[in-house]
PDB file of C-alpha atoms in Angstrom:
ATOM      1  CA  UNK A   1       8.035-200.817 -55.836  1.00  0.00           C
ATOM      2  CA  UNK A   2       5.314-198.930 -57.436  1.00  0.00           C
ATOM      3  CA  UNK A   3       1.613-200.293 -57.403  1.00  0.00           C
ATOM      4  CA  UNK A   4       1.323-201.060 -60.322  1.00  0.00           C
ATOM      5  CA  UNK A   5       4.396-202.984 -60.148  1.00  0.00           C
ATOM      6  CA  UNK A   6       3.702-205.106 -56.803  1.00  0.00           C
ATOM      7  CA  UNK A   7       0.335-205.299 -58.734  1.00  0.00           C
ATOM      8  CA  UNK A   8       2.113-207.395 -61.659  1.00  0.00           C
ATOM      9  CA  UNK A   9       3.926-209.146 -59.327  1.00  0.00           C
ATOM     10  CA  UNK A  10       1.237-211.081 -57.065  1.00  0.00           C
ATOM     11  CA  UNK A  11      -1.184-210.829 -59.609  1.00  0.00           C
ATOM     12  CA  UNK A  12      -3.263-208.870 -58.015  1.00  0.00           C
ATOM     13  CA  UNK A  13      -5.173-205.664 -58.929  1.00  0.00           C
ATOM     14  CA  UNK A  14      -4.324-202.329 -57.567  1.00  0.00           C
ATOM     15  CA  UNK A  15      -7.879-201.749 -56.784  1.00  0.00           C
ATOM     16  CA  UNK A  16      -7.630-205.007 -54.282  1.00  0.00           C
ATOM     17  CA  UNK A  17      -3.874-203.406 -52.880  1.00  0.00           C
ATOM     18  CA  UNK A  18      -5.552-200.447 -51.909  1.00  0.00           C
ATOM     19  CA  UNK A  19      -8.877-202.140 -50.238  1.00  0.00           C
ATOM     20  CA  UNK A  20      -6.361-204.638 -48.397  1.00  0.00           C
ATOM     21  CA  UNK A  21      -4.050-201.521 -46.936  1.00  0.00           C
ATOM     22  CA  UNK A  22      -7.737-199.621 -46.239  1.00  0.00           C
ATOM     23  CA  UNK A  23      -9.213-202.726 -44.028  1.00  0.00           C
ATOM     24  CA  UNK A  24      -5.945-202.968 -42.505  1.00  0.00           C
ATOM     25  CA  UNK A  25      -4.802-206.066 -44.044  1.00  0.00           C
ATOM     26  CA  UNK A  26      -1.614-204.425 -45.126  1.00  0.00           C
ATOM     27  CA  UNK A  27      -0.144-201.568 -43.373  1.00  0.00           C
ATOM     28  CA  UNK A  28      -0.383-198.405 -44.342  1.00  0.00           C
ATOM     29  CA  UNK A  29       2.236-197.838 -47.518  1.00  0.00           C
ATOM     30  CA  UNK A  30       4.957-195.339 -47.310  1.00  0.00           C
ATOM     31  CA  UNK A  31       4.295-192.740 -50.247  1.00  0.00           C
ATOM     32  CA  UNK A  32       7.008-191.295 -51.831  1.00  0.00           C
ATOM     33  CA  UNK A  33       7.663-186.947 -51.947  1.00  0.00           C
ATOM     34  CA  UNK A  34       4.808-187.536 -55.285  1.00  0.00           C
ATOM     35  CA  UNK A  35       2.929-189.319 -52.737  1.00  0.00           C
ATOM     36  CA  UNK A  36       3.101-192.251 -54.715  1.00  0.00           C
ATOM     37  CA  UNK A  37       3.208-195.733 -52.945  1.00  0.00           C
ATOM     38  CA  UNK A  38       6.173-197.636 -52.521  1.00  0.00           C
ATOM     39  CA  UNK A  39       5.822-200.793 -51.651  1.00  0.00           C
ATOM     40  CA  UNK A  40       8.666-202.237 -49.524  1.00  0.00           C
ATOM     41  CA  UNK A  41      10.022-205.834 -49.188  1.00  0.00           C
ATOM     42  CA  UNK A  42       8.164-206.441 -46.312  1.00  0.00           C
ATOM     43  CA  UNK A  43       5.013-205.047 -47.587  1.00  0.00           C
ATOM     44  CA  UNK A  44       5.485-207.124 -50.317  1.00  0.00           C
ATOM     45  CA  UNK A  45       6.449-210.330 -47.971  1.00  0.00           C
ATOM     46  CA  UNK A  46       2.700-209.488 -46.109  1.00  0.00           C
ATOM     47  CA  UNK A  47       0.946-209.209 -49.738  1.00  0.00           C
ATOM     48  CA  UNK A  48       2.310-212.694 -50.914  1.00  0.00           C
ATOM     49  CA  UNK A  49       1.296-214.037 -47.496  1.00  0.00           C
ATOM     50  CA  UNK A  50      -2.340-212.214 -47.430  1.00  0.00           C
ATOM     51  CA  UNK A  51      -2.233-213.874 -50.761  1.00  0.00           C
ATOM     52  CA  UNK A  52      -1.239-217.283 -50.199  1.00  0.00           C
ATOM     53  CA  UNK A  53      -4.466-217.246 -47.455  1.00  0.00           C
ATOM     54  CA  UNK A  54      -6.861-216.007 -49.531  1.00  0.00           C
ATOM     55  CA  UNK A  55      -6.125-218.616 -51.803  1.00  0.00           C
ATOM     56  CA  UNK A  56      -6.435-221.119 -49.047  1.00  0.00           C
ATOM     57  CA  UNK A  57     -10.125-219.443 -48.733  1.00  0.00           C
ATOM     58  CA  UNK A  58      -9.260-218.020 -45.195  1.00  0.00           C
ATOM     59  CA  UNK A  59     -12.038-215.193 -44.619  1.00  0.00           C
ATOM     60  CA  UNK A  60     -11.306-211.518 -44.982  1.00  0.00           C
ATOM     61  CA  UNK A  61     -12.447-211.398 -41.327  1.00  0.00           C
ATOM     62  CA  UNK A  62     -10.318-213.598 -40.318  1.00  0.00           C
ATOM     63  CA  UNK A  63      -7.407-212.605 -41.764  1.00  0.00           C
ATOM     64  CA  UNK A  64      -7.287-209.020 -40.378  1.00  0.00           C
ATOM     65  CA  UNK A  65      -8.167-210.505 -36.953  1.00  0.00           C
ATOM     66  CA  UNK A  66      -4.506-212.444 -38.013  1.00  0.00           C
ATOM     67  CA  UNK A  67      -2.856-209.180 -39.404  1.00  0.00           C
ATOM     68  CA  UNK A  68      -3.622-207.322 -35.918  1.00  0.00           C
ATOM     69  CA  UNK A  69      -2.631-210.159 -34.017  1.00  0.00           C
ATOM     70  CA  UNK A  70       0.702-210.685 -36.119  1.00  0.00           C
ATOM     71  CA  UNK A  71       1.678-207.083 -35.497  1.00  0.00           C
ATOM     72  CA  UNK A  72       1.425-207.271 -31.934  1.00  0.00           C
ATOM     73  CA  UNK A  73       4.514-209.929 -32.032  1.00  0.00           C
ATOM     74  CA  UNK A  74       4.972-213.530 -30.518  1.00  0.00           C
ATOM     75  CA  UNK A  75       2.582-213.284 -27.463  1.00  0.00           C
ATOM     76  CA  UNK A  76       0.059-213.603 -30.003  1.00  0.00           C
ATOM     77  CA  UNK A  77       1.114-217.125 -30.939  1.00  0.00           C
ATOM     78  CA  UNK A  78      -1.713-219.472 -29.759  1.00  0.00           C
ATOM     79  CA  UNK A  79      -4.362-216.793 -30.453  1.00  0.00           C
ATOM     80  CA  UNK A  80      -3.129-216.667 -34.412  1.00  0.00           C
ATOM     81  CA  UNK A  81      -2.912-220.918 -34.488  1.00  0.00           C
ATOM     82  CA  UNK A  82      -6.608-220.580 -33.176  1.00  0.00           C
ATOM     83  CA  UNK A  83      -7.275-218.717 -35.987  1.00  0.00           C
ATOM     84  CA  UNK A  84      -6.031-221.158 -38.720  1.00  0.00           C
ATOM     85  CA  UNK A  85      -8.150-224.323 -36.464  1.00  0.00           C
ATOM     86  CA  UNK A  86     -11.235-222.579 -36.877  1.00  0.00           C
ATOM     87  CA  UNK A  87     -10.199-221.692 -40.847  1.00  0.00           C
ATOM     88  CA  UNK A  88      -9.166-224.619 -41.293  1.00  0.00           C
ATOM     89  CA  UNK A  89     -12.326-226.249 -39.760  1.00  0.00           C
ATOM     90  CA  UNK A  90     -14.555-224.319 -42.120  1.00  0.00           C
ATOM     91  CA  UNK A  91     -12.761-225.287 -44.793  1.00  0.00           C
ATOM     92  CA  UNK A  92     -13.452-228.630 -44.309  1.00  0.00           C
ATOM     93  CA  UNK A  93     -17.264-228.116 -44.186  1.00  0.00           C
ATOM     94  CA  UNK A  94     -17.486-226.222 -47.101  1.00  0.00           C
ATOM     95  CA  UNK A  95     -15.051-229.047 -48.732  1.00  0.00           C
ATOM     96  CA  UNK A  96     -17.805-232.030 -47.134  1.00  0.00           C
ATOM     97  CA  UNK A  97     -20.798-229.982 -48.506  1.00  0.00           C
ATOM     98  CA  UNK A  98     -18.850-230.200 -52.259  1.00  0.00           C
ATOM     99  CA  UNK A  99     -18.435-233.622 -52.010  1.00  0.00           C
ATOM    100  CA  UNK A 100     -21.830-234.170 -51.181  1.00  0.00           C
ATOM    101  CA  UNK A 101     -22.929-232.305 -54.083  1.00  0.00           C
ATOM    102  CA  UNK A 102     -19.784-234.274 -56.194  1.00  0.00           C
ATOM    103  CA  UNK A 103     -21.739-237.493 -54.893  1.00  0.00           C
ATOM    104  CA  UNK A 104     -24.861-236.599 -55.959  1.00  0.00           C
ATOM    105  CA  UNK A 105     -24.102-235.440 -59.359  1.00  0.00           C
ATOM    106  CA  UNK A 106     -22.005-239.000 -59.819  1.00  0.00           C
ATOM    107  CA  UNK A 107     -25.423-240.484 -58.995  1.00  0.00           C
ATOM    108  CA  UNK A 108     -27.721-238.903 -61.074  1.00  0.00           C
ATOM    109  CA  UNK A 109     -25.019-239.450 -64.065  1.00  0.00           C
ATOM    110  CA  UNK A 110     -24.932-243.061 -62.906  1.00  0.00           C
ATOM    111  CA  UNK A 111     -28.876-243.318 -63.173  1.00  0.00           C
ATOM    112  CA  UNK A 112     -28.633-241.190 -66.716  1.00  0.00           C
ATOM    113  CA  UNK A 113     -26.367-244.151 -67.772  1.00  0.00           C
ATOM    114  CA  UNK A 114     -28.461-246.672 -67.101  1.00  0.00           C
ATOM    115  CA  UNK A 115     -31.769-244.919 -68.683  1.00  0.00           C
ATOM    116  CA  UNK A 116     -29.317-244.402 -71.879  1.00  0.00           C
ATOM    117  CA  UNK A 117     -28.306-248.434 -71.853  1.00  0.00           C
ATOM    118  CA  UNK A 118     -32.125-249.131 -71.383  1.00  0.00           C
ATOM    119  CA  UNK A 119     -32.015-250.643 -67.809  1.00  0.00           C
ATOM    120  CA  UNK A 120     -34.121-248.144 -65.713  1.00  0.00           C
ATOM    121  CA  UNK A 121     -37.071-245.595 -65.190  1.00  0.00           C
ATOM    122  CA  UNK A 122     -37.075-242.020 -66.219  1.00  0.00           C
ATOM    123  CA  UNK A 123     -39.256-240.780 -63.075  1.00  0.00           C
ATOM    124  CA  UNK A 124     -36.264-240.915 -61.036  1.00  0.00           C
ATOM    125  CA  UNK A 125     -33.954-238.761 -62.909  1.00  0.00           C
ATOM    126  CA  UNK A 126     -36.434-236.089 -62.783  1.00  0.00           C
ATOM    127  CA  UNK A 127     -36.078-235.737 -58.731  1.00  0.00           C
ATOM    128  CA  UNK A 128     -33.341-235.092 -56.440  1.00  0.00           C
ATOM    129  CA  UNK A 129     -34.319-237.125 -53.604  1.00  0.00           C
ATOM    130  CA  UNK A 130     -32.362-239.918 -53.782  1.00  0.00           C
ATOM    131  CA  UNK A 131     -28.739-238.461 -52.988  1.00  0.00           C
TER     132      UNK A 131
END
């Protein structure tokens, strides 16, 4: 497949195709006699993958650090699970530090109902202190 095709495909642009194959996300694409890409199926099975992790908000970092150690074959096992723990890990934080913010929004909307129905003081909606 063409770029612009695997492009279309994985929604994707071709701009971010060639980055991922330059930082070594993807391996390097064989190029036609034109020298045109052409994307195989397993370059195409490692683009839907890369992908499917970026969408899980695995870092860029990461994710090469996986690449390298997926290429290297099955002796690599524990060292690529590691990988997804500590993703996976950070992904919680950054999930705990929305819902604080979730929970603090819900509060001050709480407090905004109450100044609208006439049963509290404005000087608290004015400060973020409490939550």
């Amino acid at each position: 497949m063409r770029i612009a095709e695997v492009a279309e495909k994985y929604d994707i642009s071709a701009d971010t195709l060639r980055y991922y194959e330059r930082i070594g996300l993807l391996r390097p694409v064989r190029r036609n006699t034109g020298g045109v890409r052409d994307y195989s199926e397993d370059d195409c099975m490692r683009i839907g993958f890369v992908k499917c992790m970026r969408g899980a908000n695995v870092s860029i970092e990461a994710l090469i650090e996986y690449m390298q150690l997926l290429d290297e074959g099955d002796a690599t096992l524990e060292a690529r699970k590691q990988i997804l723990i500590e993703q996976r890990e950070a992904a919680r934080e950054r999930l705990a530090r929305v819902q604080e913010g979730l929970d603090r929004l819900d509060y001050k909307i709480a407090h905004y109902d109450e100044l609208l129905a006439g049963r509290g003081s404005c000087s608290a909606a004015r400060t973020c202190d409490a939550k």
